[in-house]
Structures are given as C-alpha cells and as structure tokens.
Amino acid sequence: MLHQVIMLIFSKTYAEYVTSGILLGEQLNCSYTDISCFRAASYQQIAAAQKVVNTLLKSLKILLIFEPWVPTIDNLIVHGQAVDTIKNVSYPLKPLIIGTLTEEAVLYIYEDWHKPVYSTQYTEITVATFNRRALKVLERFPPVGTRDQRLLLVSVGMHWMFACSTRVFARKAATYTYVFGYPLDFDGWDNLTLCNDYVCHGSKLSYVSESALVNFTDAGRQLTTNIVTSWTNFGKIHDPNQPVIPSLL
C-alpha cells in the first residue's frame, strides 16, 4: 500500500484511450488490444507513429489536444479522474506532493499559435475553450492592450490545467505544494527553441531524475540535489523538509 503519493499528471478515460490506441496501432500494424505487438516495436517506430497520430483529430477536448499521450483510467482499479473523485471522498487521503511550473503552458500555446494572438482572437479562443464560463475567465484574465496575447494565454492555461487541480487536492489532503521556476540551464530543448529561457512543461524532469547531471551548472546541480533530498525525505517520513534539510543556496 502507498503511504504517500507524488502527483504528476492527469489520466485519460478508457474511451479516450481507445481512439489514440487504434490510430497508433494502425501506424504500427497492431490491434490496439495487442500489447505484445506494441512492445515488439522499436522506440523509433513508436515515436514516428506518435508523430503521425499527433497530427490527427482524436478528441474535441482541448486538454487532450495538448497532452495526447498520458496514463489511462482502466475502469478496473481506477474508476474516475482523480481530481473529480477527490471532491467527494469520505476517508483520509494519503499525504501528497503536488505542484506546478511557472510557465507550464508556453510549449502548448506557442506550438499551436505560431503567430501573434491579438485581443479579438484571444477572446474567441477563450469563448471556444470555456463556453459558458468564458465571461468569468475574461474578467479574471482580460486582454492586455493591443499587444500579442500569447503570454496571457500561457497564464490562463497554467492556471486552468495545473494550478486549479493543485488547489483542489490541497483542500482535501495533507499536501505539500511546490512552484518550480528554474529554466533549463543547459542546451536541452533541441528544436524546441521557444522554450529557451522559459520554464516549459517538463522542465523539472531533468532535475528530478538527474538525467543531465553532467550538463548542469553548479546552481543546477544544487537544485537537483535539493529536489532529490526533499522527495527522499517525503518518502521516508512524509515531510520533504526533514530530516535532511535542503540547502537554500
């Protein structure tokens, strides 16, 4: 049994998985139920197939357009989206670490809108995304002058996709929250140069996993040490701040 949990990502429903699974299977000549066939494919074949599937319309839900490949609710062990289930639980919840990055949505917004988004289009996007709640969103995040509104869309996306769900869990469970605001301090984005100097979605993974340790600056090495220390503390005694105190330098 888990005594504590680190929350990282939302899940698809089984119905949402099937569409992507069928399309991916078609590219790999596999039935979507044939796990052995999928496992027999090389990672290069899977990456190439995903690239093709990513260009296809699989859902009208905007979150699934931005995040097409995520874990799936199997309807056997997990019967609902965690953020929905959590609102009505009547039993004590496991302690959590859950958080966001400061610029989570930069990658999604700038990949989908290559040209500046001005006030009229920003309003149209907001209405199409939030429907009857659009007026409240526009009141909270009104267009800023006549300039490009994409950074405002980044803020809206970050709050909607990440910060709001974080607050739901924080109200229900013994929760430690974090806000990660450190951009990659090495050349790690390859062709995704739009993420240079921004804290794009996934930026923290290199520091959590220490996967690029040899490329880190001294500050980056200290940061990854602090993260690993905090998560190890949490795994041991439910408190990321002790017994080993992460350095503030």
Short mmCIF file of C-alpha atoms in Angstrom, two decimals:
data_model
loop_
_atom_site.label_atom_id
_atom_site.label_comp_id
_atom_site.label_asym_id
_atom_site.label_seq_id
_atom_site.Cartn_x
_atom_site.Cartn_y
_atom_site.Cartn_z
CA MET A 1 0.00 0.00 0.00
CA LEU A 2 1.16 3.53 -0.71
CA HIS A 3 1.70 5.67 2.38
CA GLN A 4 2.27 8.85 0.41
CA VAL A 5 1.94 9.92 -3.21
CA ILE A 6 3.63 12.33 -5.60
CA MET A 7 1.07 13.62 -8.10
CA LEU A 8 2.41 14.29 -11.59
CA ILE A 9 -0.18 14.04 -14.38
CA PHE A 10 -3.86 13.55 -15.24
CA SER A 11 -5.23 10.40 -16.91
CA LYS A 12 -7.33 9.62 -19.96
CA THR A 13 -10.58 7.73 -19.68
CA TYR A 14 -10.66 4.33 -21.35
CA ALA A 15 -12.84 5.71 -24.16
CA GLU A 16 -10.34 8.49 -24.80
CA TYR A 17 -7.51 5.98 -24.86
CA VAL A 18 -9.19 3.75 -27.45
CA THR A 19 -9.15 6.36 -30.21
CA SER A 20 -5.44 7.08 -29.81
CA GLY A 21 -4.70 3.39 -29.36
CA ILE A 22 -6.46 2.41 -32.58
CA LEU A 23 -4.72 5.14 -34.58
CA LEU A 24 -1.34 4.26 -33.11
CA GLY A 25 -1.98 0.58 -33.82
CA GLU A 26 -2.78 1.35 -37.45
CA GLN A 27 0.60 3.03 -37.84
CA LEU A 28 2.36 0.04 -36.25
CA ASN A 29 0.18 -2.64 -37.89
CA CYS A 30 -1.07 -3.71 -34.44
CA SER A 31 -4.51 -4.23 -32.98
CA TYR A 32 -4.98 -1.72 -30.18
CA THR A 33 -5.56 -4.66 -27.78
CA ASP A 34 -2.37 -6.48 -28.82
CA ILE A 35 0.11 -5.31 -26.19
CA SER A 36 2.74 -7.81 -27.38
CA CYS A 37 2.69 -6.22 -30.83
CA PHE A 38 3.20 -2.74 -29.37
CA ARG A 39 6.05 -3.99 -27.20
CA ALA A 40 7.73 -5.58 -30.20
CA ALA A 41 8.00 -2.20 -31.96
CA SER A 42 11.21 -0.21 -31.57
CA TYR A 43 11.14 3.13 -29.82
CA GLN A 44 11.95 4.77 -33.17
CA GLN A 45 8.87 3.15 -34.74
CA ILE A 46 6.68 4.20 -31.82
CA ALA A 47 7.99 7.79 -31.90
CA ALA A 48 7.39 8.00 -35.65
CA ALA A 49 3.87 6.57 -35.26
CA GLN A 50 3.06 9.00 -32.46
CA LYS A 51 4.23 11.88 -34.62
CA VAL A 52 1.72 10.89 -37.31
CA VAL A 53 -1.11 10.34 -34.81
CA ASN A 54 -0.43 13.74 -33.22
CA THR A 55 -1.48 15.41 -36.48
CA LEU A 56 -4.92 13.73 -36.39
CA LEU A 57 -8.03 14.93 -34.58
CA LYS A 58 -8.64 12.48 -31.74
CA SER A 59 -10.83 14.49 -29.40
CA LEU A 60 -12.67 17.80 -29.13
CA LYS A 61 -11.33 18.21 -25.58
CA ILE A 62 -8.62 20.83 -25.72
CA LEU A 63 -6.58 19.22 -22.94
CA LEU A 64 -6.25 16.03 -24.95
CA ILE A 65 -5.04 18.03 -27.93
CA PHE A 66 -2.25 19.47 -25.78
CA GLU A 67 -1.50 16.21 -23.90
CA PRO A 68 -2.28 13.29 -26.24
CA TRP A 69 -0.17 10.63 -24.50
CA VAL A 70 -0.95 10.23 -20.81
CA PRO A 71 -1.81 7.32 -18.44
CA THR A 72 -5.24 5.73 -18.78
CA ILE A 73 -8.08 5.01 -16.34
CA ASP A 74 -8.69 1.28 -16.78
CA ASN A 75 -12.18 1.08 -15.16
CA LEU A 76 -10.95 -1.90 -13.14
CA ILE A 77 -8.69 -0.40 -10.49
CA VAL A 78 -9.22 3.30 -11.14
CA HIS A 79 -12.78 4.33 -11.92
CA GLY A 80 -12.51 8.07 -12.38
CA GLN A 81 -10.34 11.11 -12.86
CA ALA A 82 -8.52 11.79 -9.60
CA VAL A 83 -9.41 15.47 -9.50
CA ASP A 84 -13.13 14.60 -9.75
CA THR A 85 -13.03 11.68 -7.32
CA ILE A 86 -11.17 13.67 -4.71
CA LYS A 87 -14.01 16.15 -4.25
CA ASN A 88 -16.36 13.58 -2.69
CA VAL A 89 -14.13 11.27 -0.67
CA SER A 90 -15.16 10.49 2.91
CA TYR A 91 -11.93 8.80 4.05
CA PRO A 92 -8.49 10.18 4.96
CA LEU A 93 -6.29 10.86 1.95
CA LYS A 94 -2.65 9.95 1.60
CA PRO A 95 -0.15 12.80 2.02
CA LEU A 96 0.75 14.39 -1.30
CA ILE A 97 3.42 16.42 -3.02
CA ILE A 98 1.80 18.29 -5.89
CA GLY A 99 2.79 21.40 -7.77
CA THR A 100 3.22 23.36 -10.96
CA LEU A 101 5.80 25.08 -13.11
CA THR A 102 5.62 28.83 -13.55
CA GLU A 103 5.26 28.68 -17.35
CA GLU A 104 3.73 25.23 -17.91
CA ALA A 105 1.71 26.23 -20.97
CA VAL A 106 4.39 28.03 -23.03
CA LEU A 107 5.10 24.94 -25.12
CA TYR A 108 1.42 24.25 -25.84
CA ILE A 109 0.45 27.83 -26.69
CA TYR A 110 3.44 28.73 -28.85
CA GLU A 111 3.40 25.39 -30.70
CA ASP A 112 -0.26 25.82 -31.63
CA TRP A 113 -0.19 29.56 -32.32
CA HIS A 114 2.94 30.42 -34.29
CA LYS A 115 1.85 33.99 -34.98
CA PRO A 116 0.84 36.71 -32.50
CA VAL A 117 -2.61 36.37 -30.97
CA TYR A 118 -4.35 39.72 -30.59
CA SER A 119 -7.31 40.70 -28.42
CA THR A 120 -10.13 39.59 -30.74
CA GLN A 121 -8.63 36.16 -31.35
CA TYR A 122 -7.78 35.81 -27.66
CA THR A 123 -11.44 36.39 -26.83
CA GLU A 124 -12.53 33.85 -29.46
CA ILE A 125 -10.13 31.24 -28.08
CA THR A 126 -11.40 31.86 -24.55
CA VAL A 127 -15.04 31.51 -25.58
CA ALA A 128 -14.35 28.33 -27.58
CA THR A 129 -12.45 26.79 -24.67
CA PHE A 130 -14.57 27.78 -21.68
CA ASN A 131 -18.03 28.25 -23.25
CA ARG A 132 -20.48 29.49 -20.58
CA ARG A 133 -17.64 30.22 -18.17
CA ALA A 134 -15.81 32.40 -20.69
CA LEU A 135 -17.06 35.70 -19.26
CA LYS A 136 -15.68 34.86 -15.82
CA VAL A 137 -12.34 33.91 -17.38
CA LEU A 138 -12.22 37.15 -19.35
CA GLU A 139 -13.00 39.12 -16.20
CA ARG A 140 -10.12 37.41 -14.39
CA PHE A 141 -7.75 37.46 -17.39
CA PRO A 142 -8.75 40.40 -19.64
CA PRO A 143 -6.73 41.17 -22.81
CA VAL A 144 -3.71 43.37 -22.16
CA GLY A 145 -3.70 46.36 -24.51
CA THR A 146 -3.19 45.71 -28.21
CA ARG A 147 -0.09 43.54 -27.96
CA ASP A 148 0.41 39.81 -28.54
CA GLN A 149 -1.74 37.93 -26.00
CA ARG A 150 0.05 34.57 -26.11
CA LEU A 151 1.79 35.04 -22.76
CA LEU A 152 -1.63 35.81 -21.28
CA LEU A 153 -2.90 32.55 -22.79
CA VAL A 154 0.07 30.85 -21.13
CA SER A 155 -1.08 32.22 -17.77
CA VAL A 156 -4.68 31.14 -18.39
CA GLY A 157 -3.54 27.68 -19.47
CA MET A 158 -1.24 27.23 -16.48
CA HIS A 159 -3.97 28.13 -14.00
CA TRP A 160 -6.64 26.05 -15.73
CA MET A 161 -4.65 22.91 -16.48
CA PHE A 162 -2.36 22.80 -13.47
CA ALA A 163 -2.87 25.30 -10.64
CA CYS A 164 -6.64 24.74 -10.24
CA SER A 165 -6.31 20.98 -9.81
CA THR A 166 -3.46 21.55 -7.37
CA ARG A 167 -5.73 23.68 -5.20
CA VAL A 168 -8.47 21.01 -5.27
CA PHE A 169 -6.06 18.47 -3.79
CA ALA A 170 -4.61 20.97 -1.32
CA ARG A 171 -8.09 21.47 0.16
CA LYS A 172 -8.64 17.74 0.67
CA ALA A 173 -5.34 16.15 1.64
CA ALA A 174 -2.25 16.68 3.75
CA THR A 175 -0.39 18.41 0.96
CA TYR A 176 3.00 19.92 0.26
CA THR A 177 2.91 22.12 -2.83
CA TYR A 178 5.74 23.44 -4.94
CA VAL A 179 6.13 26.01 -7.70
CA PHE A 180 9.10 25.24 -9.96
CA GLY A 181 10.52 28.32 -11.68
CA TYR A 182 14.00 27.35 -12.91
CA PRO A 183 14.55 27.16 -16.71
CA LEU A 184 16.99 24.62 -18.10
CA ASP A 185 20.49 25.98 -17.58
CA PHE A 186 21.89 23.95 -20.46
CA ASP A 187 21.00 23.44 -24.13
CA GLY A 188 18.32 20.81 -23.61
CA TRP A 189 15.38 21.78 -25.80
CA ASP A 190 16.87 20.79 -29.18
CA ASN A 191 14.42 22.07 -31.83
CA LEU A 192 12.01 23.50 -29.26
CA THR A 193 13.90 26.76 -29.05
CA LEU A 194 10.71 28.56 -28.00
CA CYS A 195 11.30 27.05 -24.54
CA ASN A 196 14.77 28.55 -24.14
CA ASP A 197 14.74 30.76 -21.03
CA TYR A 198 11.20 29.62 -20.16
CA VAL A 199 10.09 27.06 -17.58
CA CYS A 200 8.16 24.90 -20.04
CA HIS A 201 6.16 21.81 -19.12
CA GLY A 202 8.63 19.07 -18.26
CA SER A 203 11.48 21.42 -17.35
CA LYS A 204 11.81 19.96 -13.88
CA LEU A 205 12.18 16.34 -15.06
CA SER A 206 15.90 16.63 -15.79
CA TYR A 207 16.44 17.91 -12.27
CA VAL A 208 14.16 15.35 -10.62
CA SER A 209 15.76 12.39 -12.42
CA GLU A 210 19.32 13.82 -12.56
CA SER A 211 19.31 12.69 -16.20
CA ALA A 212 21.54 15.53 -17.46
CA LEU A 213 23.72 15.98 -14.40
CA VAL A 214 26.95 16.37 -16.38
CA ASN A 215 25.42 19.33 -18.26
CA PHE A 216 24.15 21.23 -15.22
CA THR A 217 25.71 24.41 -13.93
CA ASP A 218 26.70 24.48 -10.26
CA ALA A 219 23.31 26.04 -9.49
CA GLY A 220 21.55 23.28 -11.42
CA ARG A 221 23.45 20.58 -9.52
CA GLN A 222 22.49 22.16 -6.23
CA LEU A 223 18.87 22.37 -7.34
CA THR A 224 18.70 18.70 -8.32
CA THR A 225 20.30 17.71 -5.02
CA ASN A 226 17.66 19.72 -3.17
CA ILE A 227 14.80 18.14 -5.13
CA VAL A 228 16.05 14.59 -4.62
CA THR A 229 16.62 15.32 -0.94
CA SER A 230 13.11 16.70 -0.50
CA TRP A 231 11.41 13.79 -2.26
CA THR A 232 13.51 11.25 -0.34
CA ASN A 233 12.56 12.94 2.93
CA PHE A 234 8.91 12.79 1.91
CA GLY A 235 9.16 9.11 1.03
CA LYS A 236 10.62 8.33 4.44
CA ILE A 237 8.65 10.46 6.92
CA HIS A 238 6.01 12.40 4.90
CA ASP A 239 7.91 15.69 5.32
CA PRO A 240 10.05 16.98 2.40
CA ASN A 241 11.88 19.42 4.68
CA GLN A 242 13.41 16.94 7.14
CA PRO A 243 15.35 15.07 8.46
CA VAL A 244 17.87 16.25 5.83
CA ILE A 245 17.33 19.97 5.30
CA PRO A 246 17.66 21.04 1.62
CA SER A 247 20.17 23.84 1.10
CA LEU A 248 18.80 27.30 0.37
CA LEU A 249 21.94 28.26 -1.59
#
